[in-house]
Short mmCIF file of C-alpha atoms and ligand atoms in Angstrom, two decimals:
data_model
loop_
_atom_site.label_atom_id
_atom_site.label_comp_id
_atom_site.label_asym_id
_atom_site.label_seq_id
_atom_site.Cartn_x
_atom_site.Cartn_y
_atom_site.Cartn_z
CA UNK A 661 -21.14 -82.13 -102.07
CA UNK A 662 -19.50 -83.36 -105.24
CA UNK A 663 -19.47 -81.03 -108.16
CA UNK A 664 -18.46 -80.97 -111.78
CA UNK A 665 -17.90 -78.10 -114.10
CA UNK A 666 -19.09 -77.43 -117.63
CA UNK A 667 -17.57 -74.69 -119.78
CA UNK A 668 -19.30 -73.41 -122.90
CA UNK A 669 -16.91 -72.78 -125.74
CA UNK A 670 -18.68 -73.90 -128.89
CA UNK A 671 -19.74 -70.50 -130.19
CA UNK A 672 -18.14 -68.79 -133.17
CA UNK A 673 -17.79 -65.41 -131.56
CA UNK A 674 -19.42 -63.58 -134.46
CA UNK A 675 -18.72 -60.17 -132.95
CA UNK A 676 -14.97 -60.77 -133.08
CA UNK A 677 -15.18 -60.79 -136.92
CA UNK A 678 -12.43 -63.37 -137.06
CA UNK A 679 -11.48 -66.67 -138.69
CA UNK A 680 -10.13 -67.78 -135.33
CA UNK A 681 -12.70 -69.10 -132.81
CA UNK A 682 -13.27 -66.51 -130.12
CA UNK A 683 -12.00 -68.64 -127.25
CA UNK A 684 -8.62 -69.10 -128.98
CA UNK A 685 -7.88 -65.41 -129.36
CA UNK A 686 -4.71 -64.64 -127.42
CA UNK A 687 -5.08 -62.63 -124.25
CA UNK A 688 -1.59 -61.72 -123.00
CA UNK A 689 -0.29 -64.50 -125.21
CA UNK A 690 -2.65 -67.27 -124.10
CA UNK A 691 -5.98 -68.43 -125.52
CA UNK A 692 -8.94 -66.73 -123.82
CA UNK A 693 -10.44 -70.07 -122.73
CA UNK A 694 -7.26 -71.12 -120.91
CA UNK A 695 -7.88 -68.61 -118.18
CA UNK A 696 -11.23 -69.94 -117.03
CA UNK A 697 -10.02 -73.52 -117.47
CA UNK A 698 -7.06 -72.84 -115.24
CA UNK A 699 -9.19 -71.11 -112.61
CA UNK A 700 -11.78 -73.88 -112.55
CA UNK A 701 -9.10 -76.56 -112.44
CA UNK A 702 -7.71 -74.87 -109.30
CA UNK A 703 -11.01 -75.52 -107.52
CA UNK A 704 -10.56 -79.23 -108.05
CA UNK A 705 -13.88 -80.34 -109.55
CA UNK A 706 -14.44 -84.02 -110.09
CA UNK A 707 -14.66 -83.41 -113.85
CA UNK A 708 -14.49 -80.54 -116.31
CA UNK A 709 -16.53 -80.73 -119.50
CA UNK A 710 -15.68 -78.36 -122.30
CA UNK A 711 -18.37 -77.94 -124.93
CA UNK A 712 -16.80 -77.25 -128.31
CA UNK A 713 -18.37 -76.91 -131.75
CA UNK A 714 -17.24 -74.13 -134.04
CA UNK A 715 -13.85 -75.28 -135.38
CA UNK A 716 -13.88 -77.94 -132.67
CA UNK A 717 -10.74 -79.71 -133.87
CA UNK A 718 -8.73 -76.51 -133.79
CA UNK A 719 -9.92 -75.68 -130.25
CA UNK A 720 -9.22 -79.21 -129.06
CA UNK A 721 -5.72 -79.37 -130.50
CA UNK A 722 -4.86 -75.91 -129.15
CA UNK A 723 -5.87 -77.02 -125.69
CA UNK A 724 -4.07 -80.33 -125.78
CA UNK A 725 -0.79 -78.39 -125.79
CA UNK A 726 -1.70 -76.56 -122.60
CA UNK A 727 -0.64 -77.85 -119.20
CA UNK A 728 -3.65 -78.14 -116.92
CA UNK A 729 -4.03 -79.70 -113.49
CA UNK A 730 -7.36 -81.28 -114.55
CA UNK A 731 -7.76 -82.27 -118.21
CA UNK A 732 -11.16 -81.37 -119.65
CA UNK A 733 -13.43 -83.90 -121.34
CA UNK A 734 -14.57 -82.54 -124.68
CA UNK A 735 -18.25 -82.51 -125.55
CA UNK A 736 -19.25 -81.78 -129.13
CA UNK A 737 -22.08 -79.41 -130.00
CA UNK A 738 -22.40 -79.89 -133.75
CA UNK A 739 -24.74 -77.00 -134.37
CA UNK A 740 -24.60 -73.96 -132.13
CA UNK A 741 -28.25 -73.52 -131.26
CA UNK A 742 -27.72 -71.61 -128.02
CA UNK A 743 -26.28 -71.89 -124.54
CA UNK A 744 -29.10 -74.15 -123.31
CA UNK A 745 -28.62 -76.46 -126.28
CA UNK A 746 -24.88 -76.51 -125.53
CA UNK A 747 -25.46 -77.80 -121.99
CA UNK A 748 -27.91 -80.39 -123.31
CA UNK A 749 -25.09 -82.01 -125.27
CA UNK A 750 -23.64 -83.25 -121.99
CA UNK A 751 -26.92 -84.85 -120.93
CA UNK A 752 -25.74 -88.45 -121.20
CA UNK A 753 -22.55 -87.72 -119.31
CA UNK A 754 -24.55 -86.14 -116.51
CA UNK A 755 -27.57 -88.38 -116.21
CA UNK A 756 -26.16 -90.39 -113.30
CA UNK A 757 -24.62 -87.44 -111.53
CA UNK A 758 -26.53 -86.04 -108.57
CA UNK A 759 -24.13 -83.29 -107.46
CA UNK A 760 -23.75 -79.64 -108.42
CA UNK A 761 -22.93 -78.50 -111.93
CA UNK A 762 -20.91 -75.30 -112.12
CA UNK A 763 -21.58 -73.84 -115.58
CA UNK A 764 -19.31 -71.14 -117.02
CA UNK A 765 -18.82 -69.42 -120.37
CA UNK A 766 -15.47 -69.92 -122.07
CA UNK A 767 -15.25 -66.20 -122.78
CA UNK A 768 -14.98 -64.88 -119.20
CA UNK A 769 -11.26 -65.03 -118.44
CA UNK A 770 -11.11 -62.70 -115.45
CA UNK A 771 -13.18 -64.63 -112.93
CA UNK A 772 -11.25 -65.53 -109.78
CA UNK A 773 -11.19 -68.84 -107.93
CA UNK A 774 -12.19 -67.01 -104.74
CA UNK A 775 -15.42 -65.72 -106.29
CA UNK A 776 -16.25 -69.17 -107.67
CA UNK A 777 -15.69 -70.67 -104.23
CA UNK A 778 -17.98 -68.00 -102.76
CA UNK A 779 -20.63 -68.90 -105.32
CA UNK A 780 -20.41 -72.62 -104.54
CA UNK A 781 -20.66 -72.01 -100.79
CA UNK A 782 -23.60 -69.65 -101.20
CA UNK A 783 -25.39 -72.15 -103.43
CA UNK A 784 -24.90 -75.05 -101.04
CA UNK A 785 -25.60 -73.26 -97.78
CA UNK A 786 -28.74 -71.64 -99.26
CA UNK A 787 -30.05 -74.96 -100.56
CA UNK A 788 -30.89 -73.43 -103.92
CA UNK A 789 -31.87 -75.31 -107.06
CA UNK A 790 -29.78 -72.84 -109.02
CA UNK A 791 -27.61 -69.86 -108.14
CA UNK A 792 -26.62 -67.18 -110.64
CA UNK A 793 -23.45 -65.18 -110.25
CA UNK A 794 -24.56 -61.60 -110.89
CA UNK A 795 -23.05 -58.15 -110.72
CA UNK A 796 -24.19 -54.58 -111.12
CA UNK A 797 -22.72 -52.52 -113.95
CA UNK A 798 -23.18 -48.94 -115.13
CA UNK A 799 -23.62 -49.96 -118.76
CA UNK A 800 -25.43 -53.32 -118.96
CA UNK A 801 -25.58 -53.33 -122.77
CA UNK A 802 -25.31 -56.80 -124.27
CA UNK A 803 -25.85 -58.75 -121.06
CA UNK A 804 -28.86 -60.68 -119.84
CA UNK A 805 -30.72 -58.77 -117.08
CA UNK A 806 -31.70 -60.23 -113.72
CA UNK A 807 -35.45 -59.78 -113.18
CA UNK A 808 -36.60 -59.77 -109.55
CA UNK A 809 -40.11 -59.63 -108.08
CA UNK A 810 -41.33 -57.10 -105.53
CA UNK A 811 -39.96 -59.27 -102.72
CA UNK A 812 -36.53 -59.09 -104.34
CA UNK A 813 -36.46 -62.74 -105.41
CA UNK A 814 -35.07 -63.63 -108.81
CA UNK A 815 -37.81 -64.67 -111.20
CA UNK A 816 -35.84 -64.92 -114.43
CA UNK A 817 -33.19 -63.63 -116.79
CA UNK A 818 -34.13 -61.65 -119.86
CA UNK A 819 -31.70 -61.29 -122.75
CA UNK A 820 -31.04 -57.78 -124.04
CA UNK A 821 -32.63 -58.53 -127.41
CA UNK A 822 -35.82 -59.80 -125.80
CA UNK A 823 -36.04 -57.22 -123.02
CA UNK A 824 -38.69 -54.54 -122.72
CA UNK A 825 -37.59 -50.90 -122.38
CA UNK A 826 -38.28 -51.20 -118.67
CA UNK A 827 -36.17 -54.35 -118.33
CA UNK A 828 -33.28 -52.81 -120.24
CA UNK A 829 -32.91 -50.30 -117.41
CA UNK A 830 -31.98 -53.11 -115.00
CA UNK A 831 -28.30 -52.93 -114.12
CA UNK A 832 -27.91 -56.25 -112.43
CA UNK A 833 -26.61 -58.63 -115.09
CA UNK A 834 -26.12 -62.34 -115.64
CA UNK A 835 -22.47 -63.38 -115.65
CA UNK A 836 -23.35 -66.67 -117.36
CA UNK A 837 -21.76 -68.42 -114.38
CA UNK A 838 -24.15 -70.61 -112.41
CA UNK A 839 -24.43 -73.49 -109.99
CA UNK A 840 -27.20 -75.96 -110.71
CA UNK A 841 -28.67 -78.99 -109.10
CA UNK A 842 -27.66 -81.20 -112.04
CA UNK A 843 -30.78 -83.33 -112.24
CA UNK A 844 -33.16 -80.37 -111.97
CA UNK A 845 -31.17 -78.61 -114.67
CA UNK A 846 -31.49 -81.56 -117.04
CA UNK A 847 -35.22 -81.79 -116.38
CA UNK A 848 -35.76 -78.08 -117.09
CA UNK A 849 -33.55 -78.07 -120.19
CA UNK A 850 -36.02 -80.50 -121.70
CA UNK A 851 -38.66 -77.78 -121.45
CA UNK A 852 -36.91 -74.76 -122.98
CA UNK A 853 -37.86 -73.59 -126.46
CA UNK A 854 -36.20 -71.39 -129.06
CA UNK A 855 -39.13 -69.02 -129.02
CA UNK A 856 -37.16 -65.75 -128.72
CA UNK A 857 -35.63 -63.00 -130.86
CA UNK A 858 -32.47 -64.99 -131.59
CA UNK A 859 -34.23 -68.32 -132.19
CA UNK A 860 -31.85 -69.99 -129.73
CA UNK A 861 -32.21 -72.38 -126.83
CA UNK A 862 -31.24 -70.12 -123.95
CA UNK A 863 -29.76 -71.61 -120.81
CA UNK A 864 -31.10 -68.54 -119.05
CA UNK A 865 -34.69 -69.79 -119.55
CA UNK A 866 -34.05 -72.58 -117.05
CA UNK A 867 -34.26 -70.03 -114.24
CA UNK A 868 -37.80 -69.02 -115.12
CA UNK A 869 -38.84 -72.67 -115.40
CA UNK A 870 -37.34 -73.54 -112.00
CA UNK A 871 -39.24 -70.64 -110.43
CA UNK A 872 -42.49 -71.75 -112.11
CA UNK A 873 -41.97 -75.13 -110.45
CA UNK A 874 -41.51 -73.32 -107.11
CA UNK A 875 -37.83 -74.05 -106.68
CA UNK A 876 -35.65 -71.48 -104.97
CA UNK A 877 -33.15 -69.62 -107.14
CA UNK A 878 -30.27 -67.72 -105.58
CA UNK A 879 -28.29 -64.78 -106.89
CA UNK A 880 -24.74 -64.33 -105.64
CA UNK A 881 -23.80 -60.75 -106.29
CA UNK A 882 -20.14 -59.98 -106.80
CA UNK A 883 -19.01 -56.40 -106.32
CA UNK A 884 -16.28 -56.46 -108.95
CA UNK A 885 -17.83 -56.31 -112.42
CA UNK A 886 -14.46 -56.74 -114.10
CA UNK A 887 -14.39 -60.35 -112.91
CA UNK A 888 -17.38 -61.38 -114.94
CA UNK A 889 -16.75 -59.45 -118.11
CA UNK A 890 -17.23 -61.48 -121.27
CA UNK A 891 -15.00 -61.16 -124.31
CA UNK A 892 -17.31 -60.65 -127.25
CA UNK A 893 -15.46 -57.97 -129.23
CA UNK A 894 -11.89 -56.90 -129.95
CA UNK A 895 -12.54 -53.90 -127.70
CA UNK A 896 -13.37 -56.20 -124.80
CA UNK A 897 -10.30 -58.30 -125.55
CA UNK A 898 -8.13 -55.18 -125.23
CA UNK A 899 -9.96 -54.14 -122.05
CA UNK A 900 -9.37 -57.56 -120.47
CA UNK A 901 -5.65 -57.31 -121.22
CA UNK A 902 -5.55 -53.90 -119.53
CA UNK A 903 -7.27 -55.29 -116.46
CA UNK A 904 -4.80 -58.16 -116.17
CA UNK A 905 -1.83 -55.81 -116.45
CA UNK A 906 -3.36 -53.50 -113.90
CA UNK A 907 -3.99 -56.36 -111.47
CA UNK A 908 -0.36 -57.41 -111.85
CA UNK A 909 0.89 -53.87 -111.26
CA UNK A 910 -1.22 -53.60 -108.10
CA UNK A 911 0.04 -56.95 -106.85
CA UNK A 912 3.66 -55.89 -107.43
CA UNK A 913 3.24 -52.47 -105.84
CA UNK A 914 1.72 -54.13 -102.79
CA UNK A 915 4.81 -56.33 -102.67
CA UNK A 916 7.20 -53.35 -102.70
CA UNK A 917 7.87 -52.64 -106.37
CA UNK A 918 7.78 -49.02 -107.54
CA UNK A 919 5.85 -48.58 -110.77
CA UNK A 920 5.95 -45.02 -112.02
CA UNK A 921 3.00 -45.37 -114.37
CA UNK A 922 0.88 -48.49 -113.77
CA UNK A 923 -1.13 -47.68 -116.91
CA UNK A 924 1.89 -48.41 -119.09
CA UNK A 925 3.43 -51.28 -117.12
CA UNK A 926 2.70 -54.27 -119.34
CA UNK A 927 3.91 -56.97 -116.96
CA UNK A 928 2.71 -60.51 -117.59
CA UNK A 929 0.85 -62.06 -114.65
CA UNK A 930 3.40 -64.88 -114.48
CA UNK A 931 6.49 -62.64 -114.44
CA UNK A 932 8.34 -62.06 -111.14
CA UNK A 933 9.71 -58.75 -109.93
CA UNK A 934 11.64 -58.28 -106.68
CA UNK A 935 11.04 -55.50 -104.13
CA UNK A 936 12.60 -52.07 -104.49
CA UNK A 937 12.82 -52.46 -108.21
CA UNK A 938 11.68 -49.39 -110.13
CA UNK A 939 9.68 -49.88 -113.30
CA UNK A 940 9.72 -46.77 -115.49
CA UNK A 941 6.93 -46.01 -118.01
CA UNK A 942 6.23 -48.12 -121.10
CA UNK A 943 7.85 -51.38 -120.10
CA UNK A 944 6.79 -54.74 -121.53
CA UNK A 945 7.65 -57.80 -119.44
CA UNK A 946 6.70 -61.13 -120.95
CA UNK A 947 5.95 -64.37 -119.16
CA UNK A 948 8.89 -66.42 -117.93
CA UNK A 949 10.84 -63.35 -116.88
CA UNK A 950 12.39 -62.92 -113.43
CA UNK A 951 13.59 -59.50 -112.31
CA UNK A 952 15.56 -59.29 -109.07
CA UNK A 953 15.28 -56.70 -106.35
CA UNK A 954 16.66 -53.18 -106.51
CA UNK A 955 16.67 -53.17 -110.32
CA UNK A 956 15.71 -50.35 -112.67
CA UNK A 957 13.87 -51.15 -115.86
CA UNK A 958 12.85 -48.74 -118.61
CA UNK A 959 11.52 -46.47 -119.81
CA UNK A 960 10.67 -48.25 -123.07
CA UNK A 961 12.22 -51.62 -122.34
CA UNK A 962 11.13 -55.01 -123.64
CA UNK A 963 11.99 -58.08 -121.56
CA UNK A 964 11.11 -61.24 -123.45
CA UNK A 965 10.77 -64.84 -122.25
CA UNK A 966 13.81 -66.38 -120.59
CA UNK A 967 15.14 -63.09 -119.23
CA UNK A 968 16.69 -63.29 -115.76
CA UNK A 969 17.90 -60.10 -114.11
CA UNK A 970 19.86 -60.55 -110.88
CA UNK A 971 19.57 -57.94 -108.10
CA UNK A 972 20.65 -54.37 -108.78
CA UNK A 973 20.59 -54.62 -112.57
CA UNK A 974 19.87 -51.58 -114.68
CA UNK A 975 18.07 -51.95 -117.99
CA UNK A 976 17.50 -48.59 -119.60
CA UNK A 977 15.62 -47.15 -122.53
CA UNK A 978 15.03 -48.97 -125.82
CA UNK A 979 16.64 -52.16 -124.62
CA UNK A 980 15.38 -55.59 -125.64
CA UNK A 981 16.51 -58.68 -123.75
CA UNK A 982 15.57 -62.26 -124.63
CA UNK A 983 16.58 -65.62 -123.13
CA UNK A 984 19.49 -64.07 -121.27
CA UNK A 985 20.87 -63.87 -117.78
CA UNK A 986 22.20 -60.54 -116.51
CA UNK A 987 24.36 -60.74 -113.38
CA UNK A 988 24.37 -58.71 -110.20
CA UNK A 989 24.71 -54.96 -110.65
CA UNK A 990 25.29 -55.08 -114.40
CA UNK A 991 24.05 -52.28 -116.63
CA UNK A 992 22.46 -52.28 -120.07
CA UNK A 993 21.51 -48.63 -120.09
CA UNK A 994 20.52 -47.72 -123.65
CA UNK A 995 19.55 -48.96 -127.11
CA UNK A 996 20.78 -52.54 -126.97
CA UNK A 997 19.65 -55.97 -128.04
CA UNK A 998 20.77 -58.82 -125.81
CA UNK A 999 19.66 -62.26 -126.97
CA UNK A 1000 20.81 -65.74 -125.85
CA UNK A 1001 23.52 -64.23 -123.66
CA UNK A 1002 24.99 -64.88 -120.24
CA UNK A 1003 26.24 -61.66 -118.71
CA UNK A 1004 28.21 -61.79 -115.46
CA UNK A 1005 28.14 -59.29 -112.61
CA UNK A 1006 29.44 -55.75 -112.71
CA UNK A 1007 29.34 -55.61 -116.49
CA UNK A 1008 28.73 -52.39 -118.38
CA UNK A 1009 27.16 -52.63 -121.81
CA UNK A 1010 27.59 -49.49 -123.87
CA UNK A 1011 24.82 -47.89 -125.88
CA UNK A 1012 23.86 -49.61 -129.09
CA UNK A 1013 25.41 -52.99 -128.32
CA UNK A 1014 23.95 -55.86 -130.29
CA UNK A 1015 24.37 -59.58 -129.73
CA UNK A 1016 24.28 -61.06 -133.24
CA UNK A 1017 22.74 -64.31 -132.03
CA UNK A 1018 21.07 -65.54 -135.20
CA UNK A 1019 22.74 -66.51 -138.45
CA UNK A 1020 19.48 -67.20 -140.23
CA UNK A 1021 19.49 -70.86 -139.20
CA UNK A 1022 20.49 -71.26 -135.59
CA UNK A 1023 20.82 -69.23 -132.43
CA UNK A 1024 24.20 -68.96 -130.69
CA UNK A 1025 25.27 -67.83 -127.27
CA UNK A 1026 27.26 -64.82 -126.16
CA UNK A 1027 29.10 -64.99 -122.84
CA UNK A 1028 30.26 -61.78 -121.18
CA UNK A 1029 32.25 -62.43 -118.02
CA UNK A 1030 32.28 -60.48 -114.74
CA UNK A 1031 33.51 -56.93 -114.82
CA UNK A 1032 33.74 -56.65 -118.61
CA UNK A 1033 33.25 -53.29 -120.31
CA UNK A 1034 31.59 -53.32 -123.71
CA UNK A 1035 32.14 -50.09 -125.66
CA UNK A 1036 29.24 -48.41 -127.39
CA UNK A 1037 28.01 -49.72 -130.71
CA UNK A 1038 29.62 -53.11 -130.40
CA UNK A 1039 28.42 -56.10 -132.41
CA UNK A 1040 29.05 -59.41 -130.66
CA UNK A 1041 28.90 -62.10 -133.32
CA UNK A 1042 27.89 -65.26 -131.45
CA UNK A 1043 29.11 -67.73 -130.42
CA UNK A 1044 31.64 -65.54 -128.66
CA UNK A 1045 33.06 -65.13 -125.17
CA UNK A 1046 34.35 -61.94 -123.57
CA UNK A 1047 36.76 -62.65 -120.69
CA UNK A 1048 36.69 -61.30 -117.16
CA UNK A 1049 37.37 -57.57 -116.89
CA UNK A 1050 38.04 -57.43 -120.62
CA UNK A 1051 37.39 -54.27 -122.61
CA UNK A 1052 35.96 -53.80 -126.08
CA UNK A 1053 36.66 -50.63 -128.01
CA UNK A 1054 33.58 -48.73 -129.16
CA UNK A 1055 32.36 -49.56 -132.63
CA UNK A 1056 33.90 -53.04 -132.70
CA UNK A 1057 32.48 -56.06 -134.45
CA UNK A 1058 33.73 -58.92 -132.29
CA UNK A 1059 33.96 -62.33 -133.94
CA UNK A 1060 36.70 -63.93 -131.82
CA UNK A 1061 36.84 -64.63 -128.08
CA UNK A 1062 38.56 -62.00 -125.93
CA UNK A 1063 40.81 -63.28 -123.11
CA UNK A 1064 40.47 -62.10 -119.49
CA UNK A 1065 41.78 -58.61 -118.98
CA UNK A 1066 42.42 -57.97 -122.70
CA UNK A 1067 41.24 -55.10 -124.89
CA UNK A 1068 39.49 -56.14 -128.05
CA UNK A 1069 39.55 -53.64 -130.90
CA UNK A 1070 37.82 -54.72 -134.06
CA UNK A 1071 37.35 -51.74 -136.33
CA UNK A 1072 39.37 -50.14 -139.08
CA UNK A 1073 41.86 -47.46 -138.13
CA UNK A 1074 40.71 -43.88 -138.60
CA UNK A 1075 42.28 -41.88 -141.39
CA UNK A 1076 42.14 -38.06 -141.40
CA UNK A 1077 42.81 -36.47 -144.80
CA UNK A 1078 44.26 -33.06 -143.98
CA UNK A 1079 42.90 -29.97 -145.79
CA UNK A 1080 40.43 -32.15 -147.63
CA UNK A 1081 37.67 -29.51 -147.83
CA UNK A 1082 39.92 -26.83 -149.26
CA UNK A 1083 41.41 -29.28 -151.77
CA UNK A 1084 37.95 -30.24 -153.02
CA UNK A 1085 36.97 -26.58 -153.55
CA UNK A 1086 39.97 -25.96 -155.76
CA UNK A 1087 39.49 -28.92 -158.08
C1 UD1 P 2142 -24.70 -64.94 -122.41
C2 UD1 P 2142 -25.99 -65.02 -121.60
C3 UD1 P 2142 -26.26 -63.65 -120.99
C4 UD1 P 2142 -25.09 -63.20 -120.14
C5 UD1 P 2142 -23.78 -63.22 -120.95
C6 UD1 P 2142 -22.59 -62.98 -120.03
C7 UD1 P 2142 -27.49 -66.67 -122.67
C8 UD1 P 2142 -28.67 -66.86 -123.55
N1 UD1 P 2142 -27.10 -65.40 -122.46
O1 UD1 P 2142 -24.93 -64.04 -123.49
O2 UD1 P 2142 -27.45 -63.70 -120.19
O3 UD1 P 2142 -25.29 -61.90 -119.64
O4 UD1 P 2142 -23.60 -64.52 -121.58
O5 UD1 P 2142 -21.40 -62.90 -120.73
O6 UD1 P 2142 -26.97 -67.63 -122.16
N2 UD1 P 2142 -21.95 -71.02 -126.64
C9 UD1 P 2142 -21.93 -72.36 -126.97
N3 UD1 P 2142 -22.88 -72.84 -127.82
C10 UD1 P 2142 -23.86 -72.06 -128.33
C11 UD1 P 2142 -23.89 -70.69 -127.98
C12 UD1 P 2142 -22.92 -70.20 -127.12
O7 UD1 P 2142 -21.07 -73.11 -126.54
O8 UD1 P 2142 -24.70 -72.58 -129.09
C13 UD1 P 2142 -20.90 -70.50 -125.74
C14 UD1 P 2142 -20.05 -69.42 -126.36
O9 UD1 P 2142 -18.93 -69.99 -127.01
C15 UD1 P 2142 -19.66 -68.58 -125.16
C16 UD1 P 2142 -20.79 -68.79 -124.17
O10 UD1 P 2142 -21.51 -69.92 -124.61
O11 UD1 P 2142 -18.45 -68.99 -124.59
C17 UD1 P 2142 -21.72 -67.59 -124.11
O12 UD1 P 2142 -22.24 -67.37 -125.42
P1 UD1 P 2142 -22.37 -65.91 -126.02
O13 UD1 P 2142 -22.91 -66.01 -127.38
O14 UD1 P 2142 -21.14 -65.14 -125.81
O15 UD1 P 2142 -23.55 -65.38 -125.08
P2 UD1 P 2142 -23.91 -63.87 -124.75
O16 UD1 P 2142 -24.72 -63.31 -125.84
O17 UD1 P 2142 -22.70 -63.13 -124.35
CA1 CA P 2143 -20.50 -63.67 -124.10
#
């Protein structure tokens, strides 16, 4: 059956205490709402509606920059009167649509396409009027609770603020992700009221209304509560980042990467790491980074976008690399900054080497050819090229190209003043 998707992203996100709309807060460098958009787009719905309201223009322009397989249609909710009211804003767009509407909150970035597919299948094969994606959590605080009757059938959802003490004990929660028969949803939305503690039009009230009309409501229970977590606070934003890093670490370990401390491996989901690479503690790997196989990275290394490490590269402690290629078997073992550089294979970069790639206006490239040896504490003032198998004396500030096989020395000659200490005492 045909289905469309509607994502709710009009809210302010009061609990974030921010000038930035909640759905634009960066999670591992990308707006929170991008995640669910990307996941939903993967499923290939006929259309995606995105309800925006609070700082709508800002949200819309932020999302226009993002590459998405299916572009969302924006729906404006001028006043944010609740999740039910938000869906109502798409009424005209949906009035001729008889398929399924998959409704999701913009603030749930961790949901997987597989779970959404499971939900859609469950909804269709069960013939339900609505199906709620639910999960069971230890601490249900803040979520709507799933109320079931003695037969175990869902009878409604009660929001935390409206719940009785008894209902607050329920640990099965509403993820805010649902499948609806679109036309039944529209009919029921016409009947909801704002008669609750928050004075809002709750989407959740549709469930109760459907049941009162004797329609069947399904609940598709997912076992992984992290998938449905909502980002409402800065704490939850941090927690979601941790989960994404952890998922990435697990994925890499399963693919043959050694990670000494997965809790401090901050590897972006889009980064690539080859097998038999060892990641030491406290390593940050940004997106658009490719690490070959058999490498060593860290501890305390920072690989920024555009970094490409060939196989067998060693990047040691307190090293930052940005927009640079490091060739096969080369070593950058300690305390270096490598930016906008092309480093060949078999190169050794001494401790404290800096590529001076920025003159305050533009960035310039450093080229270090195969087999070169860069002495410790070298400054490479770009643009500059170091020839094949060339050497640089420690402590040099290199401003001119060095030919193949040459030794570059660019530091003042040492002077030793004999008996200097004794002479000073006398005077
Ligand atoms: C909602 C659910 C709750 C569920 C929880 C899961 C309701 C009434 N409650 O609560 O049962 O457990 O999500 O995370 O639906 N939004 C709008 N327009 C509005 C209000 C909200 O677009 O007028 C959007 C928000 O931007 C957000 C989403 O809807 O993306 C959910 O709103 P939020 O205020 O976070 O709802 P919760 O209180 O978390
Ligand atoms: Ca929420």
